[in-house]
mmCIF file of C-alpha atoms in Angstrom:
data_model
loop_
_atom_site.group_PDB
_atom_site.id
_atom_site.type_symbol
_atom_site.label_atom_id
_atom_site.label_comp_id
_atom_site.label_asym_id
_atom_site.label_seq_id
_atom_site.Cartn_x
_atom_site.Cartn_y
_atom_site.Cartn_z
ATOM 1 C CA MET H 1 100.882 81.432 116.749
ATOM 2 C CA ASN H 2 103.376 81.405 113.665
ATOM 3 C CA LEU H 3 100.436 80.191 111.335
ATOM 4 C CA PHE H 4 97.683 83.360 111.948
ATOM 5 C CA ALA H 5 101.328 85.485 111.698
ATOM 6 C CA PRO H 6 101.043 85.868 107.810
ATOM 7 C CA GLY H 7 97.628 86.589 107.502
ATOM 8 C CA LEU H 8 98.071 89.386 110.298
ATOM 9 C CA ARG H 9 100.463 90.747 108.717
ATOM 10 C CA GLU H 10 99.162 91.162 105.485
ATOM 11 C CA ALA H 11 96.124 92.341 106.981
ATOM 12 C CA SER H 12 97.692 95.224 108.904
ATOM 13 C CA ARG H 13 99.710 95.707 105.177
ATOM 14 C CA ILE H 14 95.888 96.230 103.582
ATOM 15 C CA PHE H 15 94.667 98.341 105.640
ATOM 16 C CA GLY H 16 97.519 100.282 105.942
ATOM 17 C CA ARG H 17 97.633 100.519 102.448
ATOM 18 C CA GLN H 18 93.638 101.948 102.391
ATOM 19 C CA TYR H 19 94.535 104.919 105.080
ATOM 20 C CA ARG H 20 96.826 105.544 102.796
ATOM 21 C CA ARG H 21 95.701 105.683 99.899
ATOM 22 C CA LEU H 22 93.069 108.014 101.344
ATOM 23 C CA ARG H 23 95.663 110.392 102.914
ATOM 24 C CA LEU H 24 97.170 110.340 99.181
ATOM 25 C CA LEU H 25 93.881 111.309 97.726
ATOM 26 C CA LEU H 26 93.343 114.090 100.241
ATOM 27 C CA ALA H 27 97.259 115.432 99.529
ATOM 28 C CA ARG H 28 96.808 115.481 96.200
ATOM 29 C CA ARG H 29 93.591 117.398 96.181
ATOM 30 C CA ARG H 30 95.812 119.975 98.905
ATOM 31 C CA LEU H 31 98.780 119.904 96.336
ATOM 32 C CA ALA H 32 96.534 121.296 93.608
ATOM 33 C CA HIS H 33 95.170 123.350 95.532
ATOM 34 C CA ALA H 34 98.488 124.717 96.951
ATOM 35 C CA GLU H 35 99.352 124.569 93.275
ATOM 36 C CA THR H 36 96.696 126.872 91.966
ATOM 37 C CA ASP H 37 97.531 129.234 95.096
ATOM 38 C CA LEU H 38 100.471 129.211 94.267
ATOM 39 C CA GLY H 39 100.275 130.315 89.839
ATOM 40 C CA LEU H 40 97.570 133.026 91.637
ATOM 41 C CA LEU H 41 100.011 134.704 93.826
ATOM 42 C CA GLY H 42 102.877 134.959 91.048
ATOM 43 C CA TRP H 43 101.897 134.381 87.864
ATOM 44 C CA GLN H 44 101.859 138.042 87.796
ATOM 45 C CA GLN H 45 105.201 138.612 89.221
ATOM 46 C CA ALA H 46 107.297 135.969 87.142
ATOM 47 C CA ASP H 47 109.331 136.637 83.773
ATOM 48 C CA PHE H 48 107.368 133.784 81.513
ATOM 49 C CA GLU H 49 108.620 132.168 78.648
ATOM 50 C CA GLY H 50 108.793 129.085 76.528
ATOM 51 C CA GLU H 51 105.935 126.301 78.680
ATOM 52 C CA ALA H 52 104.314 128.750 80.930
ATOM 53 C CA LEU H 53 103.817 131.326 78.251
ATOM 54 C CA PRO H 54 100.273 129.866 76.416
ATOM 55 C CA HIS H 55 98.837 129.690 80.140
ATOM 56 C CA VAL H 56 99.264 133.112 81.220
ATOM 57 C CA GLU H 57 98.126 134.601 77.549
ATOM 58 C CA GLN H 58 95.226 132.045 78.567
ATOM 59 C CA LEU H 59 95.068 134.439 82.312
ATOM 60 C CA THR H 60 95.379 137.223 80.722
ATOM 61 C CA ASP H 61 92.798 136.753 78.201
ATOM 62 C CA PHE H 62 90.103 134.951 80.831
ATOM 63 C CA GLU H 63 90.878 139.161 82.977
ATOM 64 C CA ARG H 64 90.098 140.643 80.107
ATOM 65 C CA THR H 65 86.637 138.701 79.792
ATOM 66 C CA GLN H 66 86.477 139.077 82.841
ATOM 67 C CA ALA H 67 86.366 143.375 83.038
ATOM 68 C CA ARG H 68 84.179 143.085 80.071
ATOM 69 C CA LEU H 69 81.660 140.905 81.844
ATOM 70 C CA THR H 70 81.821 142.970 84.910
ATOM 71 C CA ASN H 71 81.564 146.045 82.865
ATOM 72 C CA GLU H 72 78.324 144.211 81.386
ATOM 73 C CA SER H 73 77.134 142.959 84.977
ATOM 74 C CA ALA H 74 77.209 147.008 86.594
ATOM 75 C CA ALA H 75 75.811 148.212 83.228
ATOM 76 C CA LEU H 76 73.254 145.907 83.624
ATOM 77 C CA ALA H 77 72.622 146.562 86.685
ATOM 78 C CA LEU H 78 72.227 149.562 86.463
ATOM 79 C CA THR H 79 69.618 149.793 83.903
ATOM 80 C CA ILE H 80 67.573 147.154 86.669
ATOM 81 C CA ARG H 81 67.387 149.954 89.060
ATOM 82 C CA GLN H 82 66.463 152.556 86.712
ATOM 83 C CA LEU H 83 63.623 150.537 84.948
ATOM 84 C CA GLN H 84 62.425 149.125 88.770
ATOM 85 C CA ALA H 85 62.851 153.148 89.848
ATOM 86 C CA GLN H 86 60.818 154.078 86.680
ATOM 87 C CA ARG H 87 58.143 150.940 87.097
ATOM 88 C CA ALA H 88 58.143 152.303 90.961
ATOM 89 C CA GLU H 89 57.218 155.961 89.487
ATOM 90 C CA GLU H 90 54.451 154.541 86.544
ATOM 91 C CA ARG H 91 52.982 152.794 89.860
ATOM 92 C CA ARG H 92 52.701 155.975 92.584
ATOM 93 C CA GLN H 93 51.203 158.643 88.905
ATOM 94 C CA TYR H 94 48.359 155.502 88.355
ATOM 95 C CA ASP H 95 47.793 155.482 92.154
ATOM 96 C CA GLU H 96 46.644 158.933 91.819
ATOM 97 C CA ALA H 97 45.412 159.392 88.374
ATOM 98 C CA ARG H 98 42.996 156.457 89.770
ATOM 99 C CA ALA H 99 42.162 158.360 93.059
ATOM 100 C CA ARG H 100 41.366 161.542 91.152
ATOM 101 C CA LEU H 101 39.028 159.144 88.723
ATOM 102 C CA GLU H 102 37.832 157.619 92.104
ATOM 103 C CA ALA H 103 36.924 161.111 93.705
ATOM 104 C CA GLU H 104 35.174 162.413 90.547
ATOM 105 C CA ARG H 105 33.170 159.230 90.409
ATOM 106 C CA ALA H 106 31.788 159.507 94.359
ATOM 107 C CA LYS H 107 31.147 162.930 93.701
ATOM 108 C CA VAL H 108 28.702 161.642 90.785
ATOM 109 C CA ALA H 109 27.043 158.204 91.867
ATOM 110 C CA GLY H 110 26.583 160.040 95.841
ATOM 111 C CA PRO H 111 23.876 162.843 94.385
ATOM 112 C CA SER H 112 22.320 160.060 91.894
ATOM 113 C CA GLU H 113 22.072 156.987 94.303
ATOM 114 C CA GLU H 114 20.058 160.427 96.053
ATOM 115 C CA ILE H 115 17.907 161.048 92.609
ATOM 116 C CA ALA H 116 17.147 157.172 92.365
ATOM 117 C CA ARG H 117 15.584 157.482 96.033
ATOM 118 C CA GLN H 118 13.557 160.085 95.915
ATOM 119 C CA LEU H 119 12.788 158.716 91.957
ATOM 120 C CA ALA H 120 11.825 155.299 94.140
ATOM 121 C CA VAL H 121 9.671 157.390 96.567
ATOM 122 C CA ARG H 122 8.089 159.995 93.860
ATOM 123 C CA GLN H 123 6.967 156.822 91.650
ATOM 124 C CA ARG H 124 4.386 156.015 94.238
ATOM 125 C CA SER H 125 2.379 159.020 94.659
ATOM 126 C CA PRO H 126 0.540 158.427 91.288
ATOM 127 C CA GLU H 127 -1.161 155.293 93.004
ATOM 128 C CA LYS H 128 -1.718 156.937 95.809
ATOM 129 C CA ILE H 129 -3.674 159.927 94.119
ATOM 130 C CA ALA H 130 -5.047 156.790 91.815
ATOM 131 C CA GLU H 131 -6.121 155.379 94.838
ATOM 132 C CA ARG H 132 -7.658 158.271 96.611
ATOM 133 C CA GLY H 133 -10.262 159.536 93.009
ATOM 134 C CA PRO H 134 -12.351 156.045 93.425
ATOM 135 C CA ALA H 135 -12.317 156.638 97.168
ATOM 136 C CA LEU H 136 -14.215 160.031 96.828
ATOM 137 C CA GLU H 137 -16.157 159.131 94.029
ATOM 138 C CA ARG H 138 -17.752 156.572 96.368
ATOM 139 C CA GLU H 139 -17.937 159.291 99.091
ATOM 140 C CA LEU H 140 -19.667 161.576 96.189
ATOM 141 C CA GLU H 141 -22.502 158.944 95.607
ATOM 142 C CA GLU H 142 -22.782 158.367 99.897
ATOM 143 C CA VAL H 143 -23.179 162.151 100.243
ATOM 144 C CA THR H 144 -25.661 162.770 97.388
ATOM 145 C CA ARG H 145 -28.060 159.684 98.653
ATOM 146 C CA LEU H 146 -27.583 161.378 102.759
ATOM 147 C CA CYS H 147 -28.465 164.997 101.514
ATOM 148 C CA ASN H 148 -31.437 163.298 99.301
ATOM 149 C CA GLU H 149 -33.389 161.550 101.795
ATOM 150 C CA LEU H 150 -33.114 163.984 104.859
ATOM 151 C CA LEU H 151 -33.967 166.681 102.001
ATOM 152 C CA ALA H 152 -37.392 163.586 102.140
ATOM 153 C CA VAL H 153 -37.035 163.693 105.734
ATOM 154 C CA GLU H 154 -40.870 166.082 107.000
ATOM 155 C CA PRO H 155 -40.471 167.922 109.053
ATOM 156 C CA GLN H 156 -37.181 169.619 108.591
ATOM 157 C CA THR H 157 -35.934 170.290 111.890
ATOM 158 C CA VAL H 158 -32.757 172.272 112.458
ATOM 159 C CA GLU H 159 -30.201 169.657 112.586
ATOM 160 C CA ILE H 160 -31.032 168.181 109.700
ATOM 161 C CA ARG H 161 -30.847 171.932 107.753
ATOM 162 C CA HIS H 162 -27.837 171.878 109.315
ATOM 163 C CA GLU H 163 -26.311 168.426 107.842
ATOM 164 C CA VAL H 164 -28.828 168.805 105.340
ATOM 165 C CA THR H 165 -25.765 172.096 104.802
ATOM 166 C CA ARG H 166 -22.396 170.269 105.889
ATOM 167 C CA LEU H 167 -23.592 167.508 103.052
ATOM 168 C CA HIS H 168 -23.744 170.409 99.728
ATOM 169 C CA ALA H 169 -20.681 171.631 101.145
ATOM 170 C CA ARG H 170 -19.064 168.406 101.194
ATOM 171 C CA MET H 171 -20.667 167.474 97.439
ATOM 172 C CA THR H 172 -19.353 171.015 96.158
ATOM 173 C CA ALA H 173 -15.805 170.254 97.770
ATOM 174 C CA ILE H 174 -15.254 166.743 96.684
ATOM 175 C CA PRO H 175 -15.047 168.121 92.688
ATOM 176 C CA ASN H 176 -12.466 170.400 93.761
ATOM 177 C CA GLU H 177 -10.744 167.828 95.648
ATOM 178 C CA LYS H 178 -10.308 165.797 92.376
ATOM 179 C CA ALA H 179 -9.392 168.596 90.518
ATOM 180 C CA ASP H 180 -6.919 169.243 92.515
ATOM 181 C CA LEU H 181 -5.592 165.498 92.764
ATOM 182 C CA ARG H 182 -5.714 165.534 88.888
ATOM 183 C CA LYS H 183 -3.785 168.414 88.782
ATOM 184 C CA TRP H 184 -1.085 167.123 91.925
ATOM 185 C CA GLN H 185 -0.650 163.831 89.371
ATOM 186 C CA GLN H 186 0.023 165.829 86.306
ATOM 187 C CA GLN H 187 2.766 168.089 88.580
ATOM 188 C CA ALA H 188 3.689 164.281 90.094
ATOM 189 C CA VAL H 189 3.975 162.563 86.421
ATOM 190 C CA HIS H 190 6.115 165.728 85.866
ATOM 191 C CA GLU H 191 8.142 164.968 88.856
ATOM 192 C CA ILE H 192 9.067 161.828 88.108
ATOM 193 C CA HIS H 193 10.105 162.385 84.448
ATOM 194 C CA ALA H 194 12.409 165.037 85.735
ATOM 195 C CA PHE H 195 14.092 162.590 87.927
ATOM 196 C CA GLU H 196 13.931 159.339 85.470
ATOM 197 C CA GLU H 197 16.285 161.540 83.376
ATOM 198 C CA SER H 198 18.396 163.023 85.870
ATOM 199 C CA VAL H 199 18.743 159.494 87.305
ATOM 200 C CA ALA H 200 19.340 158.439 83.548
ATOM 201 C CA ARG H 201 22.206 161.047 83.135
ATOM 202 C CA GLY H 202 23.247 160.111 86.655
ATOM 203 C CA ARG H 203 23.895 156.270 86.150
ATOM 204 C CA LEU H 204 25.713 157.305 82.459
ATOM 205 C CA ALA H 205 28.080 159.680 84.016
ATOM 206 C CA VAL H 206 28.760 156.967 86.602
ATOM 207 C CA ALA H 207 28.978 154.365 83.645
ATOM 208 C CA VAL H 208 31.517 156.878 81.985
ATOM 209 C CA ALA H 209 33.346 157.492 84.898
ATOM 210 C CA ASP H 210 33.864 153.152 85.433
ATOM 211 C CA GLU H 211 35.077 152.782 81.753
ATOM 212 C CA ARG H 212 37.362 155.434 82.089
ATOM 213 C CA LEU H 213 38.384 153.689 85.330
ATOM 214 C CA ARG H 214 38.637 150.002 83.512
ATOM 215 C CA ALA H 215 39.788 151.554 80.586
ATOM 216 C CA GLN H 216 43.088 153.080 82.643
ATOM 217 C CA ARG H 217 43.615 150.186 84.559
ATOM 218 C CA ALA H 218 44.261 148.297 81.444
ATOM 219 C CA GLU H 219 46.189 150.268 79.934
ATOM 220 C CA PHE H 220 48.910 150.794 83.362
ATOM 221 C CA GLU H 221 48.757 146.353 83.757
ATOM 222 C CA ASP H 222 49.666 146.864 79.977
ATOM 223 C CA ALA H 223 52.505 149.081 80.270
ATOM 224 C CA ASP H 224 53.464 147.588 84.128
ATOM 225 C CA GLY H 225 53.756 144.281 82.693
ATOM 226 C CA ALA H 226 55.752 145.294 79.977
ATOM 227 C CA ARG H 227 58.002 147.155 82.461
ATOM 228 C CA ALA H 228 57.984 143.999 83.915
ATOM 229 C CA LYS H 229 58.963 141.725 81.460
ATOM 230 C CA GLU H 230 61.446 144.231 80.440
ATOM 231 C CA ILE H 231 63.091 143.879 84.030
ATOM 232 C CA ALA H 232 62.920 140.058 83.817
ATOM 233 C CA ASP H 233 64.489 140.136 80.769
ATOM 234 C CA ARG H 234 67.508 142.332 82.278
ATOM 235 C CA GLU H 235 67.613 140.495 85.281
ATOM 236 C CA ARG H 236 68.100 137.236 83.045
ATOM 237 C CA GLU H 237 70.964 138.407 81.255
ATOM 238 C CA LYS H 238 72.309 139.586 84.056
ATOM 239 C CA LEU H 239 72.658 136.496 85.454
ATOM 240 C CA ALA H 240 74.019 134.604 82.905
ATOM 241 C CA VAL H 241 76.562 137.502 82.268
ATOM 242 C CA GLU H 242 77.457 136.626 86.369
ATOM 243 C CA LYS H 243 77.606 132.432 85.169
ATOM 244 C CA GLU H 244 79.605 133.112 82.471
ATOM 245 C CA GLY H 245 82.265 135.729 84.449
ATOM 246 C CA ASP H 246 82.236 132.388 87.463
ATOM 247 C CA ALA H 247 82.279 129.666 84.627
ATOM 248 C CA LEU H 248 85.988 132.523 83.552
ATOM 249 C CA GLU H 249 86.910 131.957 87.896
ATOM 250 C CA LYS H 250 86.357 128.301 87.432
ATOM 251 C CA ALA H 251 88.113 127.906 84.297
ATOM 252 C CA LYS H 252 90.794 129.920 85.522
ATOM 253 C CA GLY H 253 92.320 127.510 87.805
ATOM 254 C CA ASN H 254 94.142 124.938 85.449
ATOM 255 C CA PRO H 255 95.930 127.503 84.303
ATOM 256 C CA TYR H 256 96.635 128.348 87.655
ATOM 257 C CA ARG H 257 97.649 125.632 89.054
ATOM 258 C CA LYS H 258 100.420 124.628 85.517
ATOM 259 C CA ILE H 259 101.797 128.172 86.017
ATOM 260 C CA GLY H 260 102.140 126.621 89.759
ATOM 261 C CA GLN H 261 103.535 123.518 88.556
ATOM 262 C CA LEU H 262 106.666 125.757 86.486
ATOM 263 C CA LEU H 263 107.008 127.991 89.612
ATOM 264 C CA ALA H 264 107.426 124.779 92.427
ATOM 265 C CA ASP H 265 109.785 123.182 89.422
ATOM 266 C CA SER H 266 111.893 126.368 89.001
ATOM 267 C CA GLY H 267 111.792 126.956 92.915
ATOM 268 C CA ILE H 268 110.137 130.500 91.992
ATOM 269 C CA ALA H 269 108.222 132.436 94.981
ATOM 270 C CA PRO H 270 106.018 135.222 95.175
ATOM 271 C CA MET H 271 107.621 138.157 96.733
ATOM 272 C CA ASN H 272 105.225 139.651 99.197
ATOM 273 C CA GLN H 273 103.986 135.450 100.316
ATOM 274 C CA PRO H 274 106.706 133.073 99.465
ATOM 275 C CA HIS H 275 105.373 130.840 102.043
ATOM 276 C CA ALA H 276 102.843 129.401 98.912
ATOM 277 C CA LEU H 277 105.892 127.888 97.352
ATOM 278 C CA THR H 278 106.432 126.357 100.704
ATOM 279 C CA ALA H 279 103.233 124.907 101.268
ATOM 280 C CA VAL H 280 103.562 123.289 97.354
ATOM 281 C CA LEU H 281 107.310 122.019 98.421
ATOM 282 C CA GLU H 282 105.469 120.064 102.044
ATOM 283 C CA GLY H 283 102.518 119.025 98.925
ATOM 284 C CA ARG H 284 104.996 117.036 97.884
ATOM 285 C CA ALA H 285 107.196 115.794 99.833
ATOM 286 C CA GLU H 286 103.971 114.827 101.882
ATOM 287 C CA ILE H 287 102.853 112.890 98.572
ATOM 288 C CA THR H 288 106.128 111.279 97.487
ATOM 289 C CA ARG H 289 105.957 109.958 101.680
ATOM 290 C CA ILE H 290 102.832 108.142 101.047
ATOM 291 C CA ALA H 291 103.672 106.684 97.887
ATOM 292 C CA THR H 292 106.263 105.262 99.166
ATOM 293 C CA ALA H 293 104.844 104.297 101.868
ATOM 294 C CA ILE H 294 102.214 102.104 100.167
ATOM 295 C CA GLY H 295 105.215 100.985 97.042
ATOM 296 C CA THR H 296 107.125 99.823 100.824
ATOM 297 C CA SER H 297 103.948 98.104 101.928
ATOM 298 C CA LEU H 298 102.955 96.056 98.443
ATOM 299 C CA LEU H 299 106.798 94.651 98.332
ATOM 300 C CA ALA H 300 106.730 92.762 101.676
ATOM 301 C CA SER H 301 103.385 92.429 101.201
ATOM 302 C CA GLY H 302 104.944 89.816 97.709
ATOM 303 C CA SER H 303 107.323 88.430 99.523
ATOM 304 C CA GLU H 304 105.226 86.510 101.884
ATOM 305 C CA GLU H 305 105.411 83.185 100.914
ATOM 306 C CA PRO H 306 102.111 82.460 98.932
ATOM 307 C CA ALA H 307 101.614 78.688 100.309
ATOM 308 C CA ALA H 308 101.528 79.890 103.981
ATOM 309 C CA LEU H 309 99.569 83.242 103.186
ATOM 310 C CA ARG H 310 96.343 81.150 102.040
ATOM 311 C CA LYS H 311 97.014 78.805 105.167
ATOM 312 C CA SER H 312 97.643 81.981 106.936
ATOM 313 C CA TRP H 313 94.071 83.024 105.345
ATOM 314 C CA LEU H 314 92.054 79.985 105.667
ATOM 315 C CA ALA H 315 93.069 79.667 110.235
ATOM 316 C CA LEU H 316 91.549 82.777 110.569
ATOM 317 C CA ALA H 317 88.655 82.338 108.167
ATOM 318 C CA PHE H 318 88.070 79.625 110.400
ATOM 319 C CA VAL H 319 88.659 81.738 113.382
ATOM 320 C CA VAL H 320 86.796 84.200 112.208
ATOM 321 C CA LEU H 321 83.446 82.133 111.457
ATOM 322 C CA LEU H 322 83.464 80.199 114.596
ATOM 323 C CA LEU H 323 83.310 83.377 116.751
ATOM 324 C CA VAL H 324 80.412 84.099 114.661
ATOM 325 C CA TRP H 325 78.477 80.743 114.873
ATOM 326 C CA CYS H 326 79.351 81.084 119.116
ATOM 327 C CA ILE H 327 77.674 84.693 119.126
ATOM 328 C CA GLY H 328 74.638 83.086 116.744
ATOM 329 C CA ARG H 329 74.211 81.049 119.827
#
């Protein structure tokens, strides 16, 4: 058992020192926070001179700069809200103006489409009239032929005379129909020209309305894009100011800690929160206890017989290897 004792004692001391070093690291962090808090709470309550004065002046400069940055951030935030309100108002005005233009376009486009439909109907009329003309010519030839054939028939019965009279009447009516056709054709062509002019005017009015809509949209998008860029620029400026303020807030930690250390060295506690000094003193005491325990452990390790310790390490290593071999089987 004595062969293993030096190694076991040293192993226990090594693990103990590692544990205490971890505790020491955490204690130092807690002490840093406690010293910073003490400086934060007490730097305006004590009369400083000498070594502490530069830290106090540095904090005063930080406070002054932070106040300026806070004012700049607030002014930028107000500007951003105003720009956003202006952008929303411009969007509302644009939507209203666009609705009016679209209503005007609808008033023009509706009748224009109806006139175009009527024009398409009327454009088919001359074709029908043109088809009717040859049909009447053929009918006139047929009626004339039949009439001549009936006139040549002997004897002329009552029925033949009636048919001849009817054919003569038709022969007389066909030229009148042809004249009416020519008149209707001229009237249809005149109406088509009138409708074509109306359609052209309607399409021109629609094109003008579309161009006004495109121009209005392009103008709004340019203005809105410029407004959005202005807002984004102000937001970046505000973010930069806030980052600078955050950096200053972090930078204040060092002078706060220095002042806290000086207050703790002098035993000065904040009037309203004396526990801040107690936390620093307790933190220092804890660090001292841990450091002392680590030093005592190192002294104990140094007092071990080196030869006995080496033998003990070898014996412990052999036992560990043997256990690993047994478990592996």
